[in-house]
């Protein structure tokens, strides 16, 4: 089955959707959409630095995305508005990344593939890395579920329960950086945030508990990945934008259905 590039693309999309669905719930609960933007935009700088240094792209993307994520956490609450810090870092990282990509020696870097993704080029090795990364993310989220949820709902409640909410923020920042590194080849740097936010936002209409919302977000993300692949093949379009379009359509449909029921 893995000899088929469509099968590899489908499995890669589902693996990424599982990881982004889990973390996307925390992004929505914490209203951190711009945080996802900042780490995702840093991916282009990571790609350029990796190619210039001859390092694996995934490693470079993770390192740069993690650095930006930790910088956001460190600067939060130090006199600057959170949206200002995130805006500066998101657009600054993207601008520096595009400039660095233009300065990389050798053949011209195909920015379109990194900005919008190219899941059809996923190899068996990439597929193994994606699913291994998704498994690590799922395991860490399950292990630290109480810390992540409690520190998200109320940092004071987390402290009262003997938990350190800053530890939860750091863990979430590093997990988001890892997911960006996994997702950049599948949906691209510009669309990672959409895959983090849209399935989780749509899952709100289907769940009454945090656990239920996380499961629903994973299911909706996986459905969007498979549906986007089908739409892309049918319309001869890019898979990344098609996946996001399917996820947005699901969000619109579920939101409208919820309003009709309400």
Backbone as a ProteinNet text record, in pm:
[ID]
protein_1_A
[PRIMARY]
XXXXXXXXXXXXXXXXXXXXXXXXXXXXXXXXXXXXXXXXXXXXXXXXXXXXXXXXXXXXXXXXXXXXXXXXXXXXXXXXXXXXXXXXXXXXXXXXXXXXXXXXXXXXXXXXXXXXXXXXXXXXXXXXXXXXXXXXXXXXXXXXXXXXXXXXXXXXXXXXXXXXXXXXXXXXXXXXXXXXXXXXXXXXXXXXXXXXXXXXXXXXXXXXXXXXXXXXXXXXXXXXXXXXXXXXXXXXXXXXXXXXXXXXXXXXXXXXXXXXXX
[TERTIARY]
82.7	0	86.4	201	285.4	358.4	349.8	408.8	328.4	203.9	118.8	141.9	173.2	196.8	69.5	-48.5	-173.8	-197.4	-162.3	-176.7	-83	40.8	133.9	83.8	28.5	-24.3	-141.1	-229.7	-344.3	-299.4	-204.9	-156.7	-81.6	-6.3	64.7	-33.3	-136.3	-235.6	-308.7	-344.9	-414.2	-321.5	-194.3	-100.5	-82.8	-68	-56	-184.6	-299	-427.1	-445.7	-396.7	-407.4	-329.9	-208.3	-126.6	-182.8	-220.6	-273.5	-410.7	-490.2	-620.3	-606.4	-514.2	-493.1	-446	-340.4	-285.2	-374.2	-450.7	-538.7	-642	-685.9	-782.1	-723.7	-598.4	-534.5	-510.5	-481.3	-466.1	-596.7	-710.2	-840.9	-877.9	-858.6	-895	-814.5	-688.2	-602	-604.8	-680.4	-685.9	-545.6	-476.6	-336	-317.5	-414.7	-400.6	-276.7	-247.9	-129.4	-1.2	-8.8	106.9	140.8	39.2	61.1	119	72.1	126.9	275.8	314.3	454	544.8	505.7	589.5	587.5	472	463.6	546	540.2	617.2	767.4	805.2	947.5	997.6	905.7	946.7	1027.5	991.8	1064.8	1209.4	1230.2	1367	1440.2	1371	1432	1470.5	1386.1	1416.9	1542.7	1549	1663	1792.6	1789	1910.2	1953.7	1857	1889.7	1960.2	1906.4	1966.7	2105.1	2119.7	2250	2354.8	2312.5	2406.7	2417.2	2336.5	2339.6	2279.7	2182.9	2119.2	1983.5	1928.4	1792.3	1692.7	1602.4	1509.4	1421.3	1372.8	1286.8	1353.4	1482.2	1556.8	1571.4	1603.3	1617.6	1487.5	1378.6	1247.6	1208.2	1230	1195.1	1277.3	1407.1	1494	1450.3	1423.9	1384.9	1245	1151.7	1015.8	1014.6	1094.2	1102.5	1163	1264.6	1326.2	1225.6	1148.1	1046.5	938.3	894.5	791.2	837.3	960.3	1012.3	1033.9	1069.7	1085.9	952	845.5	712.4	673.8	697.4	665.6	747.2	875.6	961.9	921.2	873.7	837.7	697.5	615.6	476.6	474.9	394.4	377.5	491.4	575.9	688	671	550.1	524.5	478.4	492.1	446.5	317.6	225.8	100.8	130.3	56	82.9	65.2	-41	-63.8	46	103.8	213.8	337.4	371.8	487.9	470.2	352	326.7	330.1	273	274.3	414.8	497	634.9	713.2	701	776.8	727.3	595	540.7	587	565.5	600.6	751	818.7	963.6	1029.6	982.4	1038.7	1012.8	891.3	860.5	947.6	962.1	1043.6	1189.4	1245.2	1385.3	1401.7	1302.6	1309.6	1309.1	1222.7	1218.9	1349.2	1404.6	1532.6	1644.6	1645.2	1748	1735.4	1610.8	1590.1	1648.3	1637.4	1692.6	1845.3	1905.7	2051.2	2116.6	2035.2	2092.5	2164.9	2291.6	2363.7	2308.4	2329.6	2281.8	2153.8	2081.8	1957.2	1855.1	1770.4	1668.5	1574.4	1550.2	1463	1318.3	1251.1	1110.7	1023.9	1000.8	926.3	780.8	723.2	581.3	554.6	646.5	627.8	631.2	718.6	728.4	619.9	571.4	465.4	329.1	302.7	171	171.7	289.2	297.3	292.1	341.3	338.4	334.3	218.4	203.5	225.7	211.2	227.1	371.7	465.3	606.9	654.6	564.4	602.5	658.1	772.2	835.8	799.4	842.4	819	887.6	1009.4	1080.6	1006.4	955.7	877.5	753.6	690.3	568.7	596.5	707.1	743.5	771.3	838.4	869	741.5	648.2	522.4	444.2	430.1	352	424.2	557.3	632.2	615.1	623.4	604.4	463.8	364.2	225.7	205.3	270.7	261.1	323.4	438.2	503.7	415	357.3	268.8	148.9	85	-30.8	6.8	122.5	165.5	192.7	261.2	292	166.3	74.7	-50.5	-131.2	-139.2	-212	-145.9	-13.4	60.7	40.7	42.4	32.4	-104.8	-206.9	-338.9	-390.6	-380.7	-431.9	-359.1	-227	-149	-189.9	-199.2	-230.2	-370.5	-468.6	-606	-624.5	-572.5	-591.3	-520.5	-397.7	-325.9	-388.8	-459.7	-530.6	-655.5	-731	-854.8	-828	-732.1	-703.5	-564.1	-468.1	-334.5	-338.7	-428.9	-439.4	-486.3	-580.7	-628	-516	-435.3	-322.7	-223.9	-193.4	-101.6	-159.9	-289.7	-353.6	-346.5	-342.3	-332.3	-189.5	-93.7	46.3	110.9	49.3	104.9	167.4	263.9	329.7	274.8	189.5	132.5	237.9	350.9	457.6	513.4	518.2	563.5	467.6	337.1	240.3	256.9	284.7	304.9	428.8	537.2	659.7	639.3	571.6	546.2	462.3	358.1	272.7	350.3	437.9	517.9	608.5	673.8	764	685.3	568.7	487.1	438	401.1	358.8	473.2	593	709.1	730.5	715.6	730.3	625.3	502.4	394.3	417.2	467.7	499.2	604.8	707	811.4	754.8	656.3	593.4	502.1	436.8	328.9	373.9	494.6	532.7	537	573.3	578.4	439	347.3	214.3	122.8	110.1	19.2	92	222.6	297.4	293.7	391	404.3	285.6	228.1	119.4	-13.4	-25.8	-154.3	-153.3	-39.1	-32.8	-131.2	-135	-224.3	-369.4	-405.8	-544.1	-579.5	-486.9	-512.6	-512.4	-443.1	-448.5	-580.7	-629.9	-743.5	-878	-891.9	-1024.4	-1087.4	-1019.6	-1084.4	-1120.6	-1034.3	-1064.4	-1183.5	-1190.3	-1304	-1433.8	-1427	-1545.8	-1589.5	-1492.1	-1523.6	-1601.9	-1603.4	-1678.9	-1827.1	-1877.7	-2020	-2054.5	-1953.9	-1978.5	-1948.4	-1891.6	-1843	-1888.1	-1897.7	-1934.4	-1821.8	-1716.6	-1604.8	-1474.5	-1367.2	-1237.8	-1190	-1206.8	-1163.4	-1243.1	-1373.4	-1456.7	-1421.1	-1388.8	-1350.5	-1219	-1124.5	-996.1	-1015.7	-1097.3	-1123.4	-1196.4	-1294.8	-1368.4	-1278.2	-1186.9	-1094.1	-1003.4	-957.6	-874	-953.7	-1078.6	-1161.4	-1191.4	-1223	-1251	-1126.3	-1011.3	-887.1	-852.5	-869.8	-842.4	-938.1	-1066	-1164.6	-1130.1	-1084.4	-1045.8	-924.6	-829.5	-709.8	-747.3	-833.5	-874.9	-964.4	-1056.2	-1143.4	-1066.7	-967.9	-886.8	-805.4	-754.4	-681	-772.6	-894.8	-989.6	-1026.2	-1050.2	-1083.9	-966.7	-844.8	-727.5	-707.7	-727.2	-714.3	-822.5	-945.7	-1057.9	-1041.4	-995.5	-985.7	-846.4	-751.6	-613.1	-559.8	-576.5	-535.7	-434.4	-380.5	-285.6	-358.8	-293.8	-359.5	-374.1	-271.3	-276.9	-394	-408	-523.4	-656.4	-660.9	-785.8	-823.3	-724.9	-750.3	-806.6	-747.6	-796.6	-936.9	-962.6	-1095.8	-1201.3	-1169.9	-1264.5	-1287.7	-1181.6	-1196.3	-1282.9	-1262.6	-1343.1	-1489.4	-1514.7	-1653	-1720.2	-1644.1	-1698.3	-1729.2	-1640.2	-1665.6	-1792	-1806.5	-1924.9	-2052.8	-2048.2	-2167	-2204.7	-2105.4	-2134.4	-2179.9	-2122.5	-2164.7	-2308.8	-2342.9	-2479.3	-2578.5	-2539.1	-2625.9	-2646.5	-2540.1	-2554.1	-2645.9	-2640.3	-2729.3	-2874.5	-2895.5	-3032.3	-3088.5	-3005.8	-3052.3	-3074.9	-2989.8	-3002.3	-3113.1
-120.5	0	126	120	237.8	269.3	179	209.9	316.1	336.9	437.3	573.1	673.6	806.1	864.6	825.1	873.3	813.1	685.3	622.3	688.5	716.4	784.4	924	994.3	1128.4	1123.4	1025.4	1013	983.9	890	855.7	972.4	1047.2	1163.3	1270.1	1294.7	1394.7	1357.6	1230	1185.8	1195.8	1159	1168.5	1311.5	1404.2	1544.6	1594.6	1552.3	1596.4	1550.6	1432.3	1384.7	1475.6	1511.9	1597.3	1738.4	1796.1	1932.1	1938.2	1832.2	1831.6	1838.2	1759.8	1761	1897.5	1949.1	2076.1	2193.6	2178.5	2286.4	2321.2	2223.1	2252.1	2350.3	2330.3	2421.7	2558.8	2559.3	2687.3	2765.6	2696.7	2762.6	2804.5	2715.5	2748.3	2867.1	2873.6	2982.2	3105.1	3097.1	3207.4	3241.7	3139.8	3151	3133.9	3173.9	3155.9	3226.9	3346.3	3418.5	3349.3	3275.1	3198	3092.3	3025.2	2929.1	2995	3115.6	3189.1	3216.2	3259.9	3294.6	3173.4	3059.1	2939.5	2886.5	2895.6	2846.3	2932.3	3063.7	3150.8	3132	3092.3	3067.4	2946.2	2864	2743.5	2777.9	2885.8	2922.8	2957.3	3028.2	3057.7	2928.1	2834.2	2705.6	2628	2632.6	2564.8	2624.6	2758.1	2824.4	2794.3	2802.8	2777.2	2631	2540.1	2397.5	2370.1	2425.3	2402.8	2467.2	2584.2	2651.3	2574.8	2511.8	2440.3	2292	2245	2103.8	2012.6	2062.8	1984.8	1933.6	1831.9	1788	1902.9	1918.4	2031.2	2024.6	1906	1893.8	1939.6	1908.1	1949.7	2100.9	2161.7	2307.3	2378.8	2328.7	2391	2381.9	2265	2250	2343.9	2354.4	2438.9	2584.8	2635.8	2775.9	2799.5	2708.6	2724.5	2718.3	2628.1	2619.3	2745.6	2801.4	2924.8	3039.2	3051	3156.5	3133.4	3008.1	2977.7	3010	2970.7	2999.7	3148.6	3219.1	3364.7	3431.4	3383.2	3437.5	3414.9	3293.4	3262.4	3349.5	3371.4	3450.7	3597.3	3649.2	3790.4	3819.2	3714.7	3735.4	3794.8	3897.6	3958.8	4048.4	4091.9	4179.5	4320.3	4367.9	4506	4523.9	4420.7	4429.4	4350.9	4404.4	4333.5	4204.4	4100.5	3969.1	3972.1	4040	4042.7	4120.6	4221.2	4296.4	4208.8	4137.1	4047.6	3941.8	3881.7	3776.5	3830.8	3950.8	4009.9	4039.2	4096.3	4128.3	4001.5	3900.4	3777.9	3700.4	3694.6	3619.7	3679.1	3808.1	3870.4	3889.8	3915.3	3927.2	3796.6	3685.2	3554.6	3520.8	3553.7	3526	3610.1	3738.7	3825.6	3784.2	3755.3	3711.7	3577.4	3489.6	3359.8	3370.8	3455.3	3474.3	3535.6	3629.2	3688.9	3584.9	3504.3	3400.9	3298	3266.4	3170.8	3223.5	3355.1	3413.4	3413.2	3409.5	3415.7	3278.3	3172.4	3038	3007	2965.3	2934.7	2809.5	2801	2684.6	2714.1	2609.8	2629.4	2708.7	2778.2	2861	2774.2	2815.7	2739.9	2749.6	2634.4	2630.7	2671.3	2801.1	2851.2	2807.2	2790.8	2754.9	2621.2	2526.5	2395.7	2406.2	2493.9	2507.8	2597.9	2692.2	2781	2712.7	2630.7	2570.4	2418.1	2357.7	2213.9	2135.8	2012.7	1923.2	1780.2	1739.9	1610.3	1495.1	1519.7	1412.4	1367.5	1443.7	1406.3	1334.8	1303.4	1237.8	1098.2	1068	936.7	845.7	721	628.6	677.6	730	784.1	900.3	992.1	1104.5	1055.4	953	898.7	840.1	767.3	713.5	822.8	930.3	1042.3	1113.2	1132.1	1200.3	1122.2	991.3	911.5	894.4	885.4	878.7	1009.2	1122.3	1251	1266.8	1223.1	1231.9	1145	1028.1	941.5	1004.6	1071.1	1139.4	1251.8	1329.5	1439.1	1385.1	1280.7	1222.3	1168.2	1101.7	1047.1	1155.7	1261.8	1369.3	1444.7	1466.8	1534.3	1449.8	1318.2	1230	1226.1	1223.8	1215.8	1342.7	1458.4	1586.5	1651.8	1571.3	1626.2	1716.5	1670.7	1749.9	1883.7	1881.7	2005.4	2099.8	2049.6	2134.7	2193.7	2111.3	2159.7	2256.3	2222.1	2307.2	2440.6	2439.5	2565.9	2648.7	2583.5	2657.7	2724.3	2650.8	2704.8	2812.2	2787.4	2883.2	2857.9	2946.8	2930.1	2927.6	3006.3	3006.9	2871.1	2810.8	2678.5	2575	2589.2	2497.5	2510.6	2634.7	2654	2596.9	2615.2	2560.7	2408.5	2347.1	2202.2	2151.7	2240.1	2199.6	2189	2249.5	2245.1	2380.2	2378.3	2500.2	2534.5	2639.4	2671.1	2710.4	2763.5	2798.8	2672.8	2563.7	2437.1	2391.4	2410.2	2375.6	2460.2	2591	2679.7	2641.4	2608.4	2567.9	2437.2	2341.7	2214.1	2234.8	2316.1	2342	2412	2505.7	2576.5	2480.4	2388.5	2293.1	2193.8	2150.4	2059.4	2126.7	2253.9	2326.1	2338.7	2362.4	2369.6	2236	2126.5	1995.3	1968	2008.2	1986.7	2070.3	2191.4	2274.4	2205.1	2149.2	2078.9	1957.9	1889.1	1775.3	1817.9	1932.6	1970.7	2050	2108.5	2205.1	2142.6	2015.3	1953.6	1915.2	1889.6	1842.5	1957.8	2058.9	2170.4	2302.2	2308.8	2430.8	2523.7	2614.3	2703.7	2797.7	2844	2941.1	2878.3	2746.5	2681.6	2597.6	2589.9	2511.2	2565.3	2697.1	2756.2	2724	2721.5	2688.4	2547.1	2453.1	2315.3	2300.6	2390	2390.1	2444.5	2550.6	2624.1	2572.2	2548.9	2523.3	2393.3	2277.1	2156.2	2167.1	2229.9	2245.6	2337.5	2445.1	2536.2	2468.1	2387.1	2315	2209.3	2150.6	2044	2094.6	2225	2279.6	2245.9	2237.5	2209.9	2063.2	1977.5	1834.1	1776.1	1855	1798.2	1882.3	1815.8	1882.3	1876.5	1802.3	1789.9	1818.3	1854.5	1875.6	1751.7	1635.1	1512.2	1486.5	1509.6	1490.8	1586.7	1710.1	1808	1768.6	1717.5	1675.8	1561.3	1463.3	1351.7	1398.1	1487.2	1537.9	1618.2	1695.9	1774.6	1683.4	1574.3	1478.6	1416.5	1378.2	1317.6	1413.9	1538.7	1638.1	1670.1	1678.4	1704.3	1592.4	1466.8	1353.4	1351.2	1381.6	1386.1	1495.9	1611.1	1720.4	1682.3	1609.6	1567.1	1473.5	1375.9	1282.1	1350	1434.1	1505.9	1603.4	1671.8	1764.9	1695	1574.6	1497.5	1457.9	1415.4	1379.1	1497.7	1613	1734	1775.5	1765.8	1805.6	1715.6	1585.7	1493.7	1519.7	1543.2	1568.6	1699.3	1803.9	1936.3	1967.5	1874	1897.4	2024.2	2030.6	2147.9	2106	2203.9	2176.5	2113.9	2017.2	1942.6	2027.2	2105	2184.3	2280.1	2370	2459	2385.6	2273.4	2196.9	2140.5	2094.5	2042.5	2150.8	2268.6	2379.6	2421	2420	2456.6	2358	2229.1	2128.5	2148.3	2175.8	2200	2323.6	2429.7	2550.8	2524.6	2443.2	2409.2	2330.7	2239.1	2164	2256.2	2351.9	2448.8	2530.2	2577.4	2656	2574.3	2448.6	2363.8	2334.1	2300.8	2268.4	2391.6	2507.5	2630.5	2664.7	2652.2	2680.3	2581.6	2454.2	2353.6	2382.1	2423.9	2456.7	2575.4	2674.9	2791.8	2753.2	2663.9	2620	2542.2	2457	2381.4	2472.2	2577.2	2666.6	2767.3
0	0	0	71	80.9	-48.1	-148.5	-277.9	-352.5	-313.5	-377.2	-311.3	-392	-335.4	-275.3	-327.8	-269.4	-131	-115.3	16.8	117.3	75.6	166.3	200.9	101.9	126.6	224.8	209.1	299	441.5	457	590.6	654.1	573.9	626.5	673.3	593.3	631	759	772.7	893.5	1015.1	998.6	1110.2	1158.5	1064.9	1102.2	1166.7	1114.4	1169.1	1313.3	1346.8	1484.1	1579.6	1540.3	1626.3	1635.4	1522.6	1524.8	1592.8	1580.9	1647.3	1798.2	1853.8	1998.5	2047.7	1985	2030.9	1992.5	1883.1	1841.6	1946.1	2023.7	2130.8	2231.2	2268.4	2363.4	2300.3	2171	2101	2103.9	2082.7	2084.9	2225.6	2323.7	2461.4	2513.7	2476.5	2525.1	2434.8	2325.9	2228.5	2179.1	2130	2090	1939.5	1860.9	1716.4	1662.8	1713.9	1668.6	1714.3	1825.2	1869.4	1764.8	1713.9	1606.6	1483.2	1451.3	1337.1	1354.8	1475.1	1498.5	1479.7	1536.1	1522.1	1378.8	1312	1174.8	1079.1	1094.9	1007.3	1027.3	1148.7	1174.2	1097.4	1048	975.4	850.5	781.9	660.3	693.5	803.9	845.9	880.3	943.8	975.1	850.8	747.5	621.6	558.5	552.9	490.1	564.9	698	776.1	764.9	759.6	746	614.3	505.6	374.6	366	427.3	423.6	503.2	613.9	699.5	666.3	570.4	534.3	639.4	717.2	822.8	776.2	842.6	809.8	830.1	734.5	738.5	862.8	896.1	1013.1	1140.5	1155	1273.9	1279.8	1166.4	1163.5	1189.6	1132.3	1153.5	1300.5	1360.9	1502.3	1589.4	1562	1644	1637.7	1517.4	1503.3	1559.5	1530	1582.3	1735	1792.4	1938.2	1997.4	1931.8	1981.1	1981.6	1874.5	1868.1	1973.5	1989.3	2087.2	2229.1	2261.8	2395.1	2415.8	2310.2	2320.8	2349.5	2286.5	2313.6	2459	2509.6	2648.5	2743.3	2711.7	2799.1	2801.2	2687	2678.5	2728.6	2743	2786.1	2927.1	2942.1	3073.4	3117	3025.5	3062.3	3008.3	3010.2	2971.3	2828.8	2744	2606.7	2590.3	2511.6	2485.8	2410.2	2445	2385.1	2234.2	2186.9	2042.7	1970.3	2036.5	1976.5	1962.1	2069	2064.1	1955.7	1951.5	1853.6	1711.7	1691.2	1557.5	1509.4	1597.2	1560.3	1527.9	1614.6	1593.3	1471.3	1451.9	1338.7	1206.7	1189.1	1061.4	1047.4	1159.9	1154.2	1113.7	1171.5	1136.4	990.8	941.8	801.7	708.8	740.5	656.3	653.3	771.2	777.8	707.7	722.9	657.7	506	451.7	306.7	255.3	332.2	293.2	298	403.9	415.4	304.2	265	155.9	24.8	4	-118.1	-117.5	1.7	12.1	19.1	27.5	34.9	-95.7	-89.7	-214	-280.4	-410.5	-484.4	-559.1	-599.2	-674.2	-593.2	-664.6	-600.1	-517	-393.4	-304.6	-351.5	-359.6	-400.3	-281.5	-267.7	-152.7	-153.8	-271.7	-278.4	-209.6	-225.5	-163.4	-11.5	42.5	187.8	244	165.4	213.3	212.5	109.2	93.8	104.6	121.7	141.6	11.8	19.7	-96.2	-43.6	5.6	70.4	-27.3	-157.3	-255.3	-270.6	-214.3	-222.4	-96	-4.7	121	92.2	153.1	137.1	254.9	245.9	357.2	484.5	468.7	584.6	647.1	562.6	613.3	686.7	631.4	691.1	829.9	840.8	970.8	1072	1027.1	1116.6	1160.6	1068.5	1101.8	1206.3	1185.6	1279.4	1411.9	1409.1	1535.1	1613.4	1542.6	1608.6	1663.2	1584.3	1631.9	1755.2	1758.3	1875.4	1998.5	1980.4	2092.4	2144.2	2053.2	2093.9	2171.2	2117.7	2185.1	2322.4	2331	2459.1	2562.8	2522.5	2616.2	2658.4	2564.9	2599.9	2698.3	2673.1	2764.2	2902.2	2904.4	3030.6	3113.2	3046.5	3117.4	3097.4	3073.6	3043.2	3155.7	3278.5	3391.2	3401.4	3387	3392.7	3280.9	3159.2	3044.5	3055.4	3091.8	3099.2	3215.5	3331.8	3449	3433.6	3382.4	3363.3	3252.7	3160.9	3056.8	3113.8	3194.7	3250.4	3354.3	3444.4	3551.4	3607.5	3580.7	3640.3	3793.2	3852.7	3999	4050.6	3980.4	4020	4005.9	3903.1	3885.1	4000.5	4041.5	4154.2	4282.5	4301.4	4420.5	4423.9	4307.4	4299.1	4296.3	4322.8	4326.2	4189.2	4086.6	3951.2	3917	3827.9	3780.7	3642.2	3630.1	3498.9	3395.8	3440	3345.4	3279.3	3354.5	3296.6	3187.1	3210.7	3108	2983.5	3001.4	2886.1	2806.9	2877.2	2808.5	2732.6	2795.5	2728.5	2603.7	2614.8	2498.6	2388.2	2424.6	2324	2247.9	2319.5	2253.9	2168.2	2216.2	2136.9	2008.9	2017.6	1897.7	1797.8	1848.5	1758.6	1688.6	1762.7	1701.1	1596.5	1623.4	1526.4	1401	1417	1300.1	1214.9	1278.6	1203.8	1129.7	1190.7	1124.6	1010.5	1027.1	935.7	815.1	820	718.4	579	569.1	436.7	387.7	480.2	442.2	402.3	489	458.8	438.3	466.3	444	563.4	567.5	681.7	697.6	586.8	595.3	635.4	622.9	649.6	776.7	844.9	968.1	1071	1087.8	1186.9	1157.7	1030.5	995	1039.3	1021.8	1062.2	1213.9	1283.1	1428.8	1480.7	1418.8	1474.5	1424.4	1293	1236.1	1286.3	1282.5	1334.7	1482.2	1562.3	1704.4	1725.5	1649	1661.2	1618.2	1513.1	1467.4	1568.6	1640.7	1736.8	1855.9	1879.7	1992.3	1982	1860.1	1841.1	1863.8	1877.7	1887.7	2024.9	2115.1	2241	2359.8	2474.3	2598.9	2701.7	2674.4	2766.9	2692.3	2763.8	2696.1	2622.2	2684.1	2619.6	2491.8	2499.9	2381.2	2270	2305.9	2204.1	2137.9	2217.5	2160.2	2061.3	2097.4	2007.1	1881.4	1899.2	1783.7	1691.4	1748.7	1666.2	1584.2	1645.6	1571.6	1457	1485.6	1381.3	1268	1302.1	1198.3	1117.3	1184.7	1112.3	1015.9	1061.9	974.1	855.8	881.2	771.9	672.1	724.4	634.8	551.6	612.3	537.4	423.5	452.5	347.9	244.7	292.5	199.3	112.6	171.8	93.9	-12.6	21.2	-78.5	-193.2	-160.9	-266	-354	-292.9	-369.5	-457.5	-403.9	-481.1	-601.9	-584	-696.9	-800.3	-753.6	-844.8	-922	-851.3	-913.2	-965.6	-950.6	-991	-925.3	-790.3	-713.4	-607.1	-536.8	-429.3	-310.8	-246.2	-139.2	-12.5	22.4	144.8	148.8	49.8	49.2	42.1	-30.9	-38	97.9	174.4	308.7	399.1	394.8	476.8	433.1	302.4	252.7	302.3	301.2	351.5	500.7	577	720.7	746.8	667	682.9	648.9	548	512.7	625.8	688.3	801.5	918	944.1	1050.9	1023.2	899.8	865	879.9	833.7	841.6	986.6	1069.7	1209.6	1287.3	1255.3	1321.9	1285.7	1157	1113.8	1175.8	1183	1243.4	1392	1457.9	1599.4	1622.9	1537.3	1552	1525.2	1428.7	1400.3	1519.2	1579.7	1695.5	1814.9	1826	1941	1928.9
[MASK]
++++++++++++++++++++++++++++++++++++++++++++++++++++++++++++++++++++++++++++++++++++++++++++++++++++++++++++++++++++++++++++++++++++++++++++++++++++++++++++++++++++++++++++++++++++++++++++++++++++++++++++++++++++++++++++++++++++++++++++++++++++++++++++++++++++++

